[in-house]
Short mmCIF file of C-alpha atoms and ligand atoms in Angstrom, two decimals:
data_model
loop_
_atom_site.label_atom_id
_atom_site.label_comp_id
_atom_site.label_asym_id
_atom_site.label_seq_id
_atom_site.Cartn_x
_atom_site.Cartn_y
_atom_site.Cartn_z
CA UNK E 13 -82.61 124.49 -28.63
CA UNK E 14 -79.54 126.82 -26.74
CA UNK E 15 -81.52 129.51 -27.81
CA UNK E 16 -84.81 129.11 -26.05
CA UNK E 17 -83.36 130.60 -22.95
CA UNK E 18 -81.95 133.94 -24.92
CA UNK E 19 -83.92 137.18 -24.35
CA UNK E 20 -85.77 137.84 -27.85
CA UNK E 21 -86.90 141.69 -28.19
CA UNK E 22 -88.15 143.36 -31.16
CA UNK E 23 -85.68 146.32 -31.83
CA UNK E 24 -86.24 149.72 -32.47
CA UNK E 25 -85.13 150.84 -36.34
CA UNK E 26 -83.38 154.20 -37.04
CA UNK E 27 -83.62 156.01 -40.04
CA UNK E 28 -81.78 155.31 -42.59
CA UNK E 29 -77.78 156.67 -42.49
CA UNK E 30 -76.06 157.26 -45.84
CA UNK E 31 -72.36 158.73 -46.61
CA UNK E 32 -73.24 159.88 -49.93
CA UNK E 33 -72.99 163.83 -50.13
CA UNK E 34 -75.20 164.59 -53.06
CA UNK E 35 -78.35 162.61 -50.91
CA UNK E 36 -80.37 165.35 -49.12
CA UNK E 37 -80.75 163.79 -46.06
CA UNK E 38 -83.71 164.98 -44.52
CA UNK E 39 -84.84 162.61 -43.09
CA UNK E 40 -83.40 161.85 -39.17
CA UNK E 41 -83.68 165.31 -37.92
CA UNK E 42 -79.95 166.04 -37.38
CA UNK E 43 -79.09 169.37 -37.42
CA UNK E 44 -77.83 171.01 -41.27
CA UNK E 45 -74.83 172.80 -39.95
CA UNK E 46 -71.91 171.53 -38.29
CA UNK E 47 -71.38 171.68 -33.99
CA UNK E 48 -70.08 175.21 -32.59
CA UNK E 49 -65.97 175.80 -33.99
CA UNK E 50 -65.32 175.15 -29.99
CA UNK E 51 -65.96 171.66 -30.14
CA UNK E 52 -62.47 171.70 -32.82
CA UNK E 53 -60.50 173.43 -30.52
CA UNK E 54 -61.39 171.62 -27.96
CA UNK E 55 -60.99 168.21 -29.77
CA UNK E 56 -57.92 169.58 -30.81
CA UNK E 57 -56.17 170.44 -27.47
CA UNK E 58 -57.26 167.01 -26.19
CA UNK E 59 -54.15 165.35 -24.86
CA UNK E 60 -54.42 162.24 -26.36
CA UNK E 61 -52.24 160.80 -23.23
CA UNK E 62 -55.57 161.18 -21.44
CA UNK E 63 -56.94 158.19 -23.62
CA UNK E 64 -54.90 155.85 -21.65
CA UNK E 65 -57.47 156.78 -18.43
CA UNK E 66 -60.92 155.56 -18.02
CA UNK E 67 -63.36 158.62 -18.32
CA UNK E 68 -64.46 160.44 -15.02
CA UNK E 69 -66.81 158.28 -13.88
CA UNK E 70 -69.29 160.72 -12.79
CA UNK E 71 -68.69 162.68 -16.03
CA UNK E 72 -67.78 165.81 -13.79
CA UNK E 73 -66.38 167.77 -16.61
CA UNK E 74 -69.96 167.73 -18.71
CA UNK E 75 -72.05 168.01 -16.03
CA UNK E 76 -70.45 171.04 -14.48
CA UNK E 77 -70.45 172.77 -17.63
CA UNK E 78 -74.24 171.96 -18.65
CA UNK E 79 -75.06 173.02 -14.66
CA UNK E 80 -73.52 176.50 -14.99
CA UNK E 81 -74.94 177.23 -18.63
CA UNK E 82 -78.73 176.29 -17.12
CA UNK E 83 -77.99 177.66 -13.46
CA UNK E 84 -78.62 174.72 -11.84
CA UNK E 85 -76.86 172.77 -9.02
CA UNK E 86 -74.58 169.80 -10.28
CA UNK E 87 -76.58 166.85 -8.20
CA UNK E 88 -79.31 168.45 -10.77
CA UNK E 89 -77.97 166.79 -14.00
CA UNK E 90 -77.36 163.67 -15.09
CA UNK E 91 -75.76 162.53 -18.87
CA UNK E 92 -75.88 159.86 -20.85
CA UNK E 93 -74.69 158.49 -24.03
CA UNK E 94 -77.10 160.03 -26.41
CA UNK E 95 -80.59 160.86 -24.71
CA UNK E 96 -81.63 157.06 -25.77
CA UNK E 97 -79.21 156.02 -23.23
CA UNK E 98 -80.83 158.29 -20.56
CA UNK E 99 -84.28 157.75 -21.71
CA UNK E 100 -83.61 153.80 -21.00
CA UNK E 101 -81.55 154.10 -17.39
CA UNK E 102 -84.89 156.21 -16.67
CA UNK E 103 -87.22 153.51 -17.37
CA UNK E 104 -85.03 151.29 -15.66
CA UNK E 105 -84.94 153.22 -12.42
CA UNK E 106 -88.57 154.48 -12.23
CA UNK E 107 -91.02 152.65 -13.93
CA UNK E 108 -91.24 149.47 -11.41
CA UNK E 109 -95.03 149.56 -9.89
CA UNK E 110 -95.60 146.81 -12.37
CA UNK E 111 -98.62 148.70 -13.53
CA UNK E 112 -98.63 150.13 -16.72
CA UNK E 113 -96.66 153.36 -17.84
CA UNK E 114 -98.75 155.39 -20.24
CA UNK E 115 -97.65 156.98 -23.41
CA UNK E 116 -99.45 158.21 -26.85
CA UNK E 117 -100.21 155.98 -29.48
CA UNK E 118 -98.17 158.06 -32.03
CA UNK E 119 -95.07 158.66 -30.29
CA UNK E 120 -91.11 158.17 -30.10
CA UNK E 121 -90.96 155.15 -31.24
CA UNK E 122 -88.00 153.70 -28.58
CA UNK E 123 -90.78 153.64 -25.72
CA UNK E 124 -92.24 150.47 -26.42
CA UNK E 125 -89.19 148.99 -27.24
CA UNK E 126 -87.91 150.23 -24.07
CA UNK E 127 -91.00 149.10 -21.87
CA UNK E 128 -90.47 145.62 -24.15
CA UNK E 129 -86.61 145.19 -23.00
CA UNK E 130 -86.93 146.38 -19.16
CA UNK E 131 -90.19 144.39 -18.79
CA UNK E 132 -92.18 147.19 -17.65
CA UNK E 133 -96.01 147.02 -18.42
CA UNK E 134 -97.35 149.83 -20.74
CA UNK E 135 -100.49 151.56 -22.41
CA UNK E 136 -100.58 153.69 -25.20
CA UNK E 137 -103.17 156.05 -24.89
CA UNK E 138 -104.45 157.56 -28.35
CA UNK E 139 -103.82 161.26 -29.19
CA UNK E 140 -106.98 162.59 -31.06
CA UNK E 141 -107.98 162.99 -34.35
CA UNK E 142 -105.54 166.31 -34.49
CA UNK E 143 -102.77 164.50 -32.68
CA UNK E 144 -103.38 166.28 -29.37
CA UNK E 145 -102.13 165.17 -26.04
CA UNK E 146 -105.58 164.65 -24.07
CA UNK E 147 -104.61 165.05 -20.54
CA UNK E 148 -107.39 163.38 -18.67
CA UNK E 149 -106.15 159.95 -20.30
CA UNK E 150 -103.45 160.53 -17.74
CA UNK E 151 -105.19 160.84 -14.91
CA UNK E 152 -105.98 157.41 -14.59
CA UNK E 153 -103.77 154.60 -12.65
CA UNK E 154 -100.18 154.23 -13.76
CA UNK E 155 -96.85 153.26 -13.02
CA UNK E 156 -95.48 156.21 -14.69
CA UNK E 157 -96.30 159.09 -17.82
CA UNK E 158 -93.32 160.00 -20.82
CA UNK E 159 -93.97 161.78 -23.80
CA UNK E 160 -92.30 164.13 -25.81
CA UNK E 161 -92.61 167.54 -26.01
CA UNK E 162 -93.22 168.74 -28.49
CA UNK E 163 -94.31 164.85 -29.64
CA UNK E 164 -92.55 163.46 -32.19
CA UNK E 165 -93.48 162.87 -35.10
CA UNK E 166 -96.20 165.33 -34.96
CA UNK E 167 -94.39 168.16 -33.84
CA UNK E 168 -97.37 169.03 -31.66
CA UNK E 169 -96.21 170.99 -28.91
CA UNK E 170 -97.98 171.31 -25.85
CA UNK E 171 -97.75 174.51 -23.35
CA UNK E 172 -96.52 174.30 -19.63
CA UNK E 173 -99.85 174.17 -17.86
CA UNK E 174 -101.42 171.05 -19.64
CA UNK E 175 -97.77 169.35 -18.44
CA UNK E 176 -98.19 170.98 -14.83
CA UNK E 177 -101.82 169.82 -14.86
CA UNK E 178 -100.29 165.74 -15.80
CA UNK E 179 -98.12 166.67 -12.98
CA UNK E 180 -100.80 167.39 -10.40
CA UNK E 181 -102.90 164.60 -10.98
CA UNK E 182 -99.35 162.05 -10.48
CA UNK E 183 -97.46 162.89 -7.45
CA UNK E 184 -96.79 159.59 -6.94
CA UNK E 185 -95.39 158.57 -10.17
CA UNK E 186 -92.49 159.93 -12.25
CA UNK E 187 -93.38 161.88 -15.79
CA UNK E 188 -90.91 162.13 -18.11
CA UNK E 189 -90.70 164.98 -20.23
CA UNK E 190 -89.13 164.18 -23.49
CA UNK E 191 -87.57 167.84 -24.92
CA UNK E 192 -85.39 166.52 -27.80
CA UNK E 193 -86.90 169.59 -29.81
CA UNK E 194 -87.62 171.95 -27.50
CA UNK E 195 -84.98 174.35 -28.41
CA UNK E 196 -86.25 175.01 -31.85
CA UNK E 197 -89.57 177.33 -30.21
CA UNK E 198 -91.37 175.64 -27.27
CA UNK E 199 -91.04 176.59 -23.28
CA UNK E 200 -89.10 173.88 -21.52
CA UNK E 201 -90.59 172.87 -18.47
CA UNK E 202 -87.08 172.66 -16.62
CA UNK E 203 -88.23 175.60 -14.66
CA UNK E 204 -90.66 173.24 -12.83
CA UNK E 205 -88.41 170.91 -11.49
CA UNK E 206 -87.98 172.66 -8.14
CA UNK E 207 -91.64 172.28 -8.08
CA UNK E 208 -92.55 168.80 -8.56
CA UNK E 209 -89.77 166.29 -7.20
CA UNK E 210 -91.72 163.98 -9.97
CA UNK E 211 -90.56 165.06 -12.54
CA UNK E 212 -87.74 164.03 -15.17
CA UNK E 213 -86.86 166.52 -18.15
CA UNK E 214 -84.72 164.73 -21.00
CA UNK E 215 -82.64 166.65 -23.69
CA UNK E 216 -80.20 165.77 -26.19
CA UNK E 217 -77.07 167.42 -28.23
CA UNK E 218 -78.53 165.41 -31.30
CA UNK E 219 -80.72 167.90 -32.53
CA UNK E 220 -80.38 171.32 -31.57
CA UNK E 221 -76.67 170.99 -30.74
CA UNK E 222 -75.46 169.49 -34.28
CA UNK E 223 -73.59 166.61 -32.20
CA UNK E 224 -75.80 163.45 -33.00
CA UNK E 225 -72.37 161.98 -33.85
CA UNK E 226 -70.84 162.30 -29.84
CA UNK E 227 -74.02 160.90 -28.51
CA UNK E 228 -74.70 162.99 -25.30
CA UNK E 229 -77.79 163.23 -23.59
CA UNK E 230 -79.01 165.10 -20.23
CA UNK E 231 -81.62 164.75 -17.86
CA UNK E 232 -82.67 167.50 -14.93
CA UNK E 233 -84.74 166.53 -12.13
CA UNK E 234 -84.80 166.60 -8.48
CA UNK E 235 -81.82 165.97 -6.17
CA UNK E 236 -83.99 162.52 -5.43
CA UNK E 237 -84.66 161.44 -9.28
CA UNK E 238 -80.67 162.63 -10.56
CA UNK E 239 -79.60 160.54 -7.35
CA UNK E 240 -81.56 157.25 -8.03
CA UNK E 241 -80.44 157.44 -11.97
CA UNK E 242 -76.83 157.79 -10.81
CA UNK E 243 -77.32 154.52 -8.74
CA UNK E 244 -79.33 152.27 -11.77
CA UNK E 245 -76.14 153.92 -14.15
CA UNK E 246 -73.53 152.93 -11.62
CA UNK E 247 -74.45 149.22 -11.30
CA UNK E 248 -74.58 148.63 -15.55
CA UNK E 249 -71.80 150.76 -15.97
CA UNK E 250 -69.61 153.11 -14.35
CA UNK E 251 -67.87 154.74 -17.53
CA UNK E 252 -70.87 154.98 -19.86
CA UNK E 253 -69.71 158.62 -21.40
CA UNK E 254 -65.88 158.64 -23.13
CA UNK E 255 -63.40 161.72 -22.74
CA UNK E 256 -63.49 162.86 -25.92
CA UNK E 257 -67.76 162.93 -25.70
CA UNK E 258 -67.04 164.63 -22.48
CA UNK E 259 -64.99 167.88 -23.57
CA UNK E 260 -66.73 168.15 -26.63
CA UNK E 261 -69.85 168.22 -24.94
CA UNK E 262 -68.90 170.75 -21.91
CA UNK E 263 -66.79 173.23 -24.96
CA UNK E 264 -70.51 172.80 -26.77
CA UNK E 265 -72.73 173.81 -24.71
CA UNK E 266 -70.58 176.83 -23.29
CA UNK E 267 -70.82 178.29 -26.58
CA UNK E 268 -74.07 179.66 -26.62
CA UNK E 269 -74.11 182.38 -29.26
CA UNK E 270 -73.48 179.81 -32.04
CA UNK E 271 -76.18 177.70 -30.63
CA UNK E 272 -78.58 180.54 -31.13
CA UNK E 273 -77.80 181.05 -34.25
CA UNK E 274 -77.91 177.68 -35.90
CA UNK E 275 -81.35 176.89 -33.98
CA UNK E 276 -82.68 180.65 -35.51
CA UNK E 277 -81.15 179.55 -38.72
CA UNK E 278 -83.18 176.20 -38.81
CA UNK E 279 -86.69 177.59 -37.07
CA UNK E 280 -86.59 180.40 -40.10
CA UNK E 281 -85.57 177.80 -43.03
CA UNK E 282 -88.47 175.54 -41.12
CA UNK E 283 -91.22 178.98 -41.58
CA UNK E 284 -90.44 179.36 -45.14
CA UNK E 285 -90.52 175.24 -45.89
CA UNK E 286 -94.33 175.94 -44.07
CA UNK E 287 -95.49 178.35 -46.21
CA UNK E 288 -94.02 176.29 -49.38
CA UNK E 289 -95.75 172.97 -48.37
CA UNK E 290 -98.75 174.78 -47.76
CA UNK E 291 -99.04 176.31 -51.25
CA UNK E 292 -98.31 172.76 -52.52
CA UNK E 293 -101.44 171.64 -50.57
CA UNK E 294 -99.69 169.85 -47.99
CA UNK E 295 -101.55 169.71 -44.55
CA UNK E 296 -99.63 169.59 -41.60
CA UNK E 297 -100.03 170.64 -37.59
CA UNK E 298 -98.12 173.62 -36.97
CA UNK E 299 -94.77 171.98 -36.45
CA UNK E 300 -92.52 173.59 -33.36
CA UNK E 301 -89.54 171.14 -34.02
CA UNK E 302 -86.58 170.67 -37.01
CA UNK E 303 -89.38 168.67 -39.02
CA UNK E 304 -92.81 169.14 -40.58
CA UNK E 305 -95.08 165.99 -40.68
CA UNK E 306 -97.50 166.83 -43.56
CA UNK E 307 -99.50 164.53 -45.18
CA UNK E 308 -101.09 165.53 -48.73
CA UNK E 309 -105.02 165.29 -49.45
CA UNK E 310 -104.01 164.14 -53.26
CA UNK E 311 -100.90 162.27 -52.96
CA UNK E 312 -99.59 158.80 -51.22
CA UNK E 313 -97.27 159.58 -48.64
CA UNK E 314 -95.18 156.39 -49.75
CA UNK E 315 -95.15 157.53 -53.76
CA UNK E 316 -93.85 160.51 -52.76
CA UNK E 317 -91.53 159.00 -50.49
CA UNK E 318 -90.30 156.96 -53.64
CA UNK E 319 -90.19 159.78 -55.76
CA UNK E 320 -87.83 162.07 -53.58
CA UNK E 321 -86.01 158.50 -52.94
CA UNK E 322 -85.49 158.33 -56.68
CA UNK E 323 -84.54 162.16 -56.81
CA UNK E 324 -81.69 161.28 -54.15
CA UNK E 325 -83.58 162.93 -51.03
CA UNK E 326 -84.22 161.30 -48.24
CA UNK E 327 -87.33 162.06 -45.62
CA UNK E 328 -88.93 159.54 -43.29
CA UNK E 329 -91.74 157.23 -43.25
CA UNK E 330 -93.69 155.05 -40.53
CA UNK E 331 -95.23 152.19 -41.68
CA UNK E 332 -97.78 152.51 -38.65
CA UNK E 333 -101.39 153.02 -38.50
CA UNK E 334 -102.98 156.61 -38.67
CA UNK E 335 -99.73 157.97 -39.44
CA UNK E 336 -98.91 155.84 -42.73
CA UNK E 337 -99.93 159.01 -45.03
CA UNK E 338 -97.61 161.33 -43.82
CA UNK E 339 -93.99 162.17 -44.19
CA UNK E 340 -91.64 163.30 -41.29
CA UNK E 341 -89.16 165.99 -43.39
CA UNK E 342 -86.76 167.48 -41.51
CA UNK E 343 -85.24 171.16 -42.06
CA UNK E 344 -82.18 171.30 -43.73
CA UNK E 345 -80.38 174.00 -45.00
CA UNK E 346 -82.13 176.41 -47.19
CA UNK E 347 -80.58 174.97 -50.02
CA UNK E 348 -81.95 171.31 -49.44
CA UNK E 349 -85.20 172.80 -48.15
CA UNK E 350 -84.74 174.50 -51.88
CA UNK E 351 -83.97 171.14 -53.47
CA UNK E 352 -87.09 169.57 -51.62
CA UNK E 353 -89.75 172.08 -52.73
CA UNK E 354 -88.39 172.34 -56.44
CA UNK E 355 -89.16 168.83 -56.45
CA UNK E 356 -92.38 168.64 -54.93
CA UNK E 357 -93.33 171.35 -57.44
CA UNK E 358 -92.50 168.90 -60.20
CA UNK E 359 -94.53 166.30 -58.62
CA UNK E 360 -97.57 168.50 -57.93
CA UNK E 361 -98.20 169.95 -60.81
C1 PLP K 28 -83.93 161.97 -31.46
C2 PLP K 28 -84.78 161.67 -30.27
C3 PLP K 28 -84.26 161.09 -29.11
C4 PLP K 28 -82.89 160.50 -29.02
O1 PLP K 28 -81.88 161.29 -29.23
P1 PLP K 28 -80.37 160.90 -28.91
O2 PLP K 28 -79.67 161.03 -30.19
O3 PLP K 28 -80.32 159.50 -28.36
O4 PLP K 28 -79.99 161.90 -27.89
C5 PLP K 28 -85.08 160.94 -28.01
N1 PLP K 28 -86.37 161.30 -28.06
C6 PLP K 28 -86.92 161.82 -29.16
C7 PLP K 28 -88.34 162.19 -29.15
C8 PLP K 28 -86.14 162.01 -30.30
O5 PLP K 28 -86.70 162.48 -31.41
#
């Protein structure tokens, strides 16, 4: 058969997308409220003329912009289309040894799709029975440590010392810190990358920055890590990020008040969905993301999946061992967060 010599991966699948406005859609983590009133102006002054160029190559305009809003040097930063994009030149570029990179069993689910397609050896090491990180799985022999902080889906955050501790016991290899929901309460641990030239810290615009649309992603590290990135990005392809993504993206992230207050918008609409769930008899680890990831003593996770299906909300579900009782709901506005309780009142009682 011609097909015996094509490369055959299993694929990773997103949540579900929908264009129907009366669907509460919960259930991707995209932020409830639209990108910062810059990103219009700035899409708006865009001379279209410029379309007839290829993109800046080394996506100068974006980086320079993300550099000055975190105070870092330029050879600091490196973007991508989307953080997936990043996340995958990274396991490209550093996870070679050929011994296995370790991750948590219940994690982003791209990894081992990732480790699948750049044929890069991998163990998932199991979080315990609260979904905790432990760290001394990751002191043993690797080719390389990512997780996400805080994990997803959990929403377990872990502090800056237990990541500084994963650090220590790795010089040689590169850890990837995953911090697509770090703005919405937890400490990044960009401050340590002046510390330890090991380390890679991911983010994205998807979440926090209400452009999952653009697809932008970033990555800080050492001169040494952004350097080698550049190189694995420049030899697949030189114009990965287009013009439009680029001004949007530098107009976004300049605009820092607005940021602030959609992410304190979301974190308080996330408290009160808490409190709610927890009255219902939900049980969940104290969630420091856009998403709670409760599980109910009483009820299957998949009937009430079907149930707020039916009632034209959507939240997520993973079909995957240990975690196949819970739902991943994601804040919305306090109206859907509204819509979602009223209904799970309905159900519950
Ligand atoms: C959403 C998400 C990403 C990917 O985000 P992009 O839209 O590709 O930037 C990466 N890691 C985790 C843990 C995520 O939840």
């Amino acid at each position: 058969m011609f097909e015996d010599n094509f490369r055959k991966v299993e694929p990773y699948t997103p949540g579900e997308q929908t264009n129907d406005p009366s669907v509460v859609k919960i259930n991707t983590n995209e932020c409830p409220y639209p990108p910062s009133p810059e990103v219009e102006k700035a899409l708006k002054n865009l001379d279209l003329d410029k379309l007839r160029l290829y993109p800046q190559p080394a996506c100068n305009l974006l980086v320079d912009a993300i550099a000055e809003v975190y105070g870092l040097p330029a050879d600091q930063v490196f973007v991508g289309v989307g953080s997936d994009d990043v996340l995958s030149m990274a396991f490209m570029t550093f996870f070679n040894s050929g011994k296995p990179v370790l991750f948590p069993d219940i994690t982003y689910s791209f990894y081992d799709v990732w480790a699948n397609l750049h044929g890069v050896p991998y163990k998932q090491i199991p979080l315990d029975k609260d979904f905790n990180i432990v760290k001394e799985d990751y002191y043993q022999e690797n080719g390389g440590v990512i997780f996400p902080n805080p994990n997803a889906p959990t929403g377990v955050l872990v502090g800056l010392d237990m990541i500084e501790d994963i650090l220590v016991h790795n010089p040689n290899r590169v850890v990837i810190v995953d911090e697509a929901y770090i703005d919405f309460g937890g400490e990044s641990a960009l401050p340590l990358i002046d510390k330890y030239e090991n380390l890679l810290v991911v983010q994205t615009y998807s979440k926090s920055r209400a452009l999952a649309g653009i697809r932008i992603g970033m990555a800080f590290g050492s001169k040494k890590l952004i350097k080698y990135l550049s190189d694995v990005k420049f030899s697949f392809n030189s114009y990965t990020m287009n013009t439009p993504a680029l001004v949007a993206g530098a107009a976004a992230i300049r605009d820092k008040e607005y940021f602030e207050m959609t992410v304190a918008k979301v974190i308080k609409t996330r408290e009160w969905m808490k409190e709610e769930l927890k009255k219902l008899g939900f049980e969940f680890r104290d969630s420091m993301s856009n998403f709670v990831f409760a599980t109910h003593p009483k009820y299957k996770a998949k009937d009430i999946l079907e149930y707020l299906r039916s009632n034209k909300v959507l939240v997520r579900y993973f079909n995957i061992p240990r975690i196949d009782n819970y739902l991943r709901i994601s804040v919305g506005t306090d109206e859907q967060a509204h819509k979602l309780i009223d209904l799970l009142k309905d159900y519950i009682k």
